[in-house]
């Protein structure tokens, strides 16, 4: 063995050791904060706290940008401009918002209107703060949905304009916005080279990569019969999972439980289901479908999910029974 070979050997070992130390040094950094009116937990894997916090700052800035674009509470947002001009004229919007509305309408068609961003025009006749003592009248409920209907959202692709046909009609992204924001933040961090992380947007979970020890991220699903306990702990490698539940917001009338999730087609709350968990490649889609399954009911909801590729679902009804889509293995529960 010549001198050069003898020198290369320890150098190679040193390089290997340095690389190993670098890999071991990676760890998750987490921050919890309020964005879009909800709790966000953002976790990234990084070599040190400086780069980890910088990556989290990037995600926060992206989520804040999206909130400014779509918030119906912000008078200066494009969404508010659309709502102000309902029944009056089309409003030109950014391509990003236009495409989000276009996809939302697609989900409305897919779910037969169980998901509808024009729900925002519904009067708040249902209250889930404990103050309700009687059901709203049939006339009140009928009036509440008079301005709801995704069919009355007119899109002009050439001019990227949005027009709401009915005066007083409104759109809102409460059933899809947090999931979309989580997707966008995740995509931006991946583009920056962040190896892995998890974004929890008030139950809208979005993951990529693996934990520093090589194990998969695990998502805990709340037991709807006892919210202080975990019903299941499921591994998620690169995708999204969203759980919608009515175990905190509901009313009971004549022995029947009504969820805070309202059917935009009828104005009546959903019933019969207390928890829906949807697994999908994107949090935006999982978010919208979780709400839709609540509204559609167990049988119709599962039937629709089973027709969609790469989408899975777990439903728990108000009797504690578990129903699942075709491709979820029972030993994971």
Coordinates of C-alpha atoms in Angstrom, one line a residue:
X1 CA 0.0 0.0 0.0
X2 CA 1.6 3.3 -1.0
X3 CA 1.6 6.5 1.0
X4 CA -1.3 8.1 -0.9
X5 CA -3.5 5.1 -0.2
X6 CA -2.5 5.3 3.5
X7 CA -3.6 9.0 3.6
X8 CA -6.8 8.5 1.8
X9 CA -8.0 5.8 4.1
X10 CA -8.1 7.9 7.3
X11 CA -9.5 10.9 5.3
X12 CA -12.3 8.7 4.1
X13 CA -13.1 7.6 7.6
X14 CA -13.0 11.1 8.9
X15 CA -15.4 12.3 6.1
X16 CA -17.7 9.4 6.9
X17 CA -17.7 10.3 10.6
X18 CA -18.3 14.0 9.9
X19 CA -21.2 13.0 7.7
X20 CA -22.6 10.7 10.4
X21 CA -22.4 13.5 13.0
X22 CA -24.2 15.9 10.7
X23 CA -27.0 13.4 10.2
X24 CA -27.3 12.7 13.9
X25 CA -27.3 16.5 14.6
X26 CA -30.5 17.0 12.6
X27 CA -33.5 17.3 14.9
X28 CA -37.1 18.6 14.8
X29 CA -37.8 22.3 15.6
X30 CA -41.4 23.3 16.4
X31 CA -43.4 26.5 16.8
X32 CA -47.0 26.9 17.8
X33 CA -48.8 30.1 16.9
X34 CA -52.2 31.5 15.8
X35 CA -52.7 32.0 12.0
X36 CA -55.9 32.3 10.0
X37 CA -57.8 32.5 13.3
X38 CA -56.6 29.0 14.3
X39 CA -53.8 27.2 16.0
X40 CA -50.9 26.1 13.8
X41 CA -48.1 23.8 14.9
X42 CA -45.2 23.9 12.4
X43 CA -42.4 21.4 12.8
X44 CA -39.3 21.2 10.5
X45 CA -36.2 19.0 10.7
X46 CA -32.9 21.0 10.5
X47 CA -29.3 20.9 11.6
X48 CA -29.6 23.8 14.0
X49 CA -32.1 26.2 15.6
X50 CA -31.1 29.1 13.4
X51 CA -31.9 27.3 10.1
X52 CA -34.9 25.6 11.7
X53 CA -36.5 28.9 12.9
X54 CA -35.7 30.5 9.5
X55 CA -37.6 27.7 7.8
X56 CA -40.5 28.1 10.1
X57 CA -40.5 31.9 9.4
X58 CA -40.7 31.0 5.7
X59 CA -43.8 28.8 6.3
X60 CA -45.5 31.5 8.5
X61 CA -44.9 34.2 5.9
X62 CA -46.5 31.9 3.2
X63 CA -49.5 31.1 5.4
X64 CA -50.0 34.8 6.2
X65 CA -49.8 35.7 2.5
X66 CA -52.5 33.2 1.7
X67 CA -54.7 34.5 4.5
X68 CA -54.4 38.0 3.2
X69 CA -55.5 36.8 -0.3
X70 CA -58.5 34.7 0.7
X71 CA -59.8 36.0 4.0
X72 CA -63.5 37.1 3.9
X73 CA -62.9 39.0 7.2
X74 CA -60.3 41.2 5.6
X75 CA -62.0 44.1 3.8
X76 CA -59.0 44.5 1.5
X77 CA -58.9 40.9 0.3
X78 CA -59.9 39.8 -3.1
X79 CA -62.5 37.5 -1.6
X80 CA -64.2 40.5 0.1
X81 CA -64.1 42.3 -3.2
X82 CA -65.9 39.4 -4.8
X83 CA -68.5 39.3 -2.1
X84 CA -69.1 43.1 -2.2
X85 CA -69.9 42.9 -5.9
X86 CA -72.3 39.9 -5.7
X87 CA -75.1 40.5 -8.2
X88 CA -73.3 43.6 -9.5
X89 CA -70.3 42.8 -11.5
X90 CA -67.4 40.3 -12.0
X91 CA -64.2 40.9 -10.1
X92 CA -60.7 40.3 -11.5
X93 CA -58.6 38.1 -9.2
X94 CA -55.1 36.6 -9.0
X95 CA -54.7 33.3 -10.9
X96 CA -54.0 31.6 -7.6
X97 CA -57.3 32.5 -6.1
X98 CA -59.1 31.8 -9.3
X99 CA -57.8 28.3 -9.5
X100 CA -58.6 27.7 -5.8
X101 CA -62.2 28.7 -6.5
X102 CA -62.2 26.5 -9.6
X103 CA -61.1 23.5 -7.6
X104 CA -63.6 24.2 -4.9
X105 CA -66.4 24.1 -7.4
X106 CA -65.0 20.8 -8.7
X107 CA -65.3 19.4 -5.2
X108 CA -68.9 20.7 -5.0
X109 CA -69.7 18.8 -8.2
X110 CA -67.9 15.7 -6.9
X111 CA -69.9 15.7 -3.6
X112 CA -73.3 16.8 -5.1
X113 CA -73.1 20.1 -3.3
X114 CA -72.3 18.7 0.1
X115 CA -69.2 21.0 0.0
X116 CA -69.9 24.5 -1.1
X117 CA -67.8 27.7 -0.6
X118 CA -71.0 29.8 -1.0
X119 CA -72.1 28.6 2.4
X120 CA -70.8 31.9 3.8
X121 CA -74.1 33.6 2.9
X122 CA -76.1 31.4 5.3
X123 CA -77.6 33.2 8.3
X124 CA -76.2 32.1 11.6
X125 CA -79.5 30.6 12.8
X126 CA -77.8 27.7 14.5
X127 CA -75.8 28.4 17.6
X128 CA -73.6 25.8 19.2
X129 CA -72.5 27.7 22.3
X130 CA -75.2 26.2 24.6
X131 CA -77.7 29.1 24.1
X132 CA -80.1 27.3 21.8
X133 CA -83.3 26.0 23.5
X134 CA -85.3 25.0 20.4
X135 CA -84.9 24.2 16.7
X136 CA -85.1 27.0 14.2
X137 CA -88.3 27.1 12.2
X138 CA -88.6 25.5 8.8
X139 CA -89.0 28.9 7.3
X140 CA -85.9 30.3 8.9
X141 CA -83.9 27.3 7.7
X142 CA -85.2 27.6 4.2
X143 CA -84.4 31.3 4.1
X144 CA -80.9 30.7 5.3
X145 CA -79.9 28.7 2.2
X146 CA -81.6 31.0 -0.3
X147 CA -78.3 32.6 -1.4
X148 CA -76.3 29.3 -1.3
X149 CA -75.4 27.5 -4.5
X150 CA -72.0 26.9 -6.2
X151 CA -73.9 26.8 -9.5
X152 CA -74.2 30.6 -9.2
X153 CA -70.5 31.2 -9.1
X154 CA -69.5 32.3 -12.6
X155 CA -65.8 32.0 -13.6
X156 CA -64.2 33.6 -16.7
X157 CA -60.9 31.8 -17.4
X158 CA -59.8 34.3 -20.0
X159 CA -60.1 37.4 -17.8
X160 CA -59.7 35.5 -14.5
X161 CA -62.8 37.1 -13.1
X162 CA -65.3 35.7 -10.5
X163 CA -69.0 36.8 -10.4
X164 CA -71.6 35.8 -7.8
X165 CA -74.9 35.9 -9.6
X166 CA -77.1 36.6 -6.6
X167 CA -77.1 39.9 -4.6
X168 CA -76.1 39.1 -1.0
X169 CA -74.3 35.9 -2.0
X170 CA -70.9 35.3 -0.3
X171 CA -68.1 32.8 -0.6
X172 CA -65.7 31.7 2.2
X173 CA -62.9 29.2 2.5
X174 CA -63.5 27.9 6.0
X175 CA -63.7 24.3 4.8
X176 CA -60.7 24.4 2.5
X177 CA -58.5 27.4 3.4
X178 CA -56.3 25.9 6.2
X179 CA -55.6 22.8 4.2
X180 CA -54.6 24.8 1.2
X181 CA -52.3 27.0 3.3
X182 CA -50.7 23.9 4.8
X183 CA -50.1 22.5 1.3
X184 CA -48.5 25.7 0.0
X185 CA -46.2 26.1 3.1
X186 CA -45.2 22.4 2.7
X187 CA -44.4 22.9 -1.1
X188 CA -42.4 26.0 -0.4
X189 CA -40.3 24.3 2.3
X190 CA -39.6 21.3 0.1
X191 CA -38.5 23.6 -2.7
X192 CA -36.1 25.2 -0.2
X193 CA -34.6 21.8 0.6
X194 CA -36.1 21.2 4.0
X195 CA -35.8 17.4 4.3
X196 CA -38.9 16.7 6.4
X197 CA -41.5 18.2 8.6
X198 CA -45.2 18.3 9.6
X199 CA -47.7 21.2 9.5
X200 CA -50.7 20.9 11.8
X201 CA -53.3 23.5 10.9
X202 CA -55.9 22.9 13.7
X203 CA -56.2 19.2 12.8
X204 CA -55.3 19.5 9.1
X205 CA -52.0 17.5 9.1
X206 CA -49.5 17.6 6.3
X207 CA -46.3 15.7 6.4
X208 CA -43.2 15.0 4.2
X209 CA -40.0 13.1 4.7
X210 CA -39.2 11.2 7.9
X211 CA -38.1 11.9 11.4
X212 CA -34.4 12.3 12.1
X213 CA -34.2 8.7 13.4
X214 CA -35.6 7.4 10.1
X215 CA -39.1 6.6 11.5
X216 CA -42.3 7.8 9.9
X217 CA -44.2 10.8 11.3
X218 CA -47.2 9.5 13.3
X219 CA -50.6 11.2 13.4
X220 CA -52.8 10.8 16.5
X221 CA -56.5 10.7 15.9
X222 CA -58.7 11.8 18.8
X223 CA -61.1 9.3 20.2
X224 CA -64.4 11.0 19.7
X225 CA -66.0 9.1 22.5
X226 CA -63.3 10.5 24.9
X227 CA -61.4 13.5 23.5
X228 CA -58.7 13.1 26.1
X229 CA -57.7 9.8 24.6
X230 CA -56.1 8.8 21.3
X231 CA -58.2 6.5 19.1
X232 CA -55.4 5.6 16.7
X233 CA -51.8 6.5 15.9
X234 CA -51.1 6.2 12.2
X235 CA -47.9 6.6 10.3
X236 CA -47.9 9.2 7.5
X237 CA -44.9 9.4 5.2
X238 CA -45.8 12.0 2.6
X239 CA -49.4 13.1 2.6
X240 CA -52.2 14.7 4.5
X241 CA -54.8 13.6 7.1
X242 CA -57.7 15.7 8.3
X243 CA -60.1 14.8 11.1
X244 CA -63.4 16.6 11.5
X245 CA -65.4 16.0 14.6
X246 CA -68.6 17.2 16.3
X247 CA -67.7 16.0 19.8
X248 CA -67.1 19.6 20.9
X249 CA -69.8 21.6 19.0
X250 CA -73.3 20.1 18.7
X251 CA -76.8 20.4 20.0
X252 CA -79.4 17.8 21.1
X253 CA -83.1 18.1 20.3
X254 CA -85.6 15.4 21.1
X255 CA -82.8 12.9 21.6
X256 CA -81.1 13.6 18.3
X257 CA -77.6 15.0 18.1
X258 CA -77.0 17.7 15.5
X259 CA -73.4 18.7 14.4
X260 CA -72.1 22.2 13.9
X261 CA -71.3 21.1 10.3
X262 CA -74.3 22.3 8.3
X263 CA -75.5 20.8 5.0
X264 CA -75.3 23.8 2.6
X265 CA -78.1 22.4 0.5
X266 CA -80.7 22.2 3.2
X267 CA -79.6 24.4 6.1
X268 CA -79.9 21.5 8.5
X269 CA -76.9 20.2 10.6
X270 CA -75.5 16.8 9.8
X271 CA -76.3 13.9 12.2
X272 CA -75.4 10.3 12.7
X273 CA -71.6 10.8 12.5
X274 CA -69.3 12.2 15.2
X275 CA -65.9 11.9 13.5
X276 CA -64.5 11.7 10.0
X277 CA -60.8 11.2 9.1
X278 CA -59.7 11.5 5.5
X279 CA -56.3 10.6 4.1
X280 CA -55.3 12.3 0.8
X281 CA -52.2 13.5 -1.0
X282 CA -53.1 17.1 -0.4
X283 CA -54.6 18.7 2.8
X284 CA -56.8 21.0 0.7
X285 CA -58.7 18.0 -0.7
X286 CA -58.7 16.1 2.6
X287 CA -60.1 19.1 4.4
X288 CA -63.0 19.5 1.9
X289 CA -63.8 15.8 1.8
X290 CA -63.9 15.4 5.6
X291 CA -66.6 18.0 5.8
X292 CA -68.4 16.5 2.8
X293 CA -68.6 13.0 4.2
X294 CA -70.1 14.4 7.4
X295 CA -72.9 16.0 5.3
X296 CA -73.3 13.1 2.9
X297 CA -73.6 10.5 5.6
X298 CA -71.9 7.1 6.2
X299 CA -73.0 5.1 3.2
X300 CA -73.0 7.8 0.6
X301 CA -69.8 9.3 1.9
X302 CA -67.9 6.0 1.9
X303 CA -69.2 5.1 -1.5
X304 CA -67.9 8.4 -2.9
X305 CA -64.5 8.0 -1.2
X306 CA -64.1 4.4 -2.5
X307 CA -64.4 5.8 -6.0
X308 CA -61.5 8.2 -5.6
X309 CA -57.9 7.1 -6.1
X310 CA -55.4 7.6 -3.3
X311 CA -58.1 8.7 -0.9
X312 CA -59.1 6.8 2.3
X313 CA -61.5 7.5 5.1
X314 CA -62.4 6.4 8.6
X315 CA -65.9 7.2 10.0
X316 CA -67.1 6.8 13.6
X317 CA -70.8 7.1 14.0
X318 CA -72.8 8.4 17.1
X319 CA -73.0 4.8 18.4
X320 CA -69.2 4.4 18.4
X321 CA -69.2 2.1 15.3
X322 CA -66.3 2.3 13.0
X323 CA -66.6 2.2 9.2
X324 CA -63.6 2.5 6.9
X325 CA -62.9 2.8 3.2
X326 CA -61.8 -0.3 1.3
X327 CA -58.0 0.1 1.4
X328 CA -57.4 0.9 5.1
X329 CA -56.1 -2.2 6.9
X330 CA -57.9 -2.9 10.1
X331 CA -54.7 -3.7 12.0
X332 CA -53.7 0.0 11.7
X333 CA -56.7 1.0 13.9

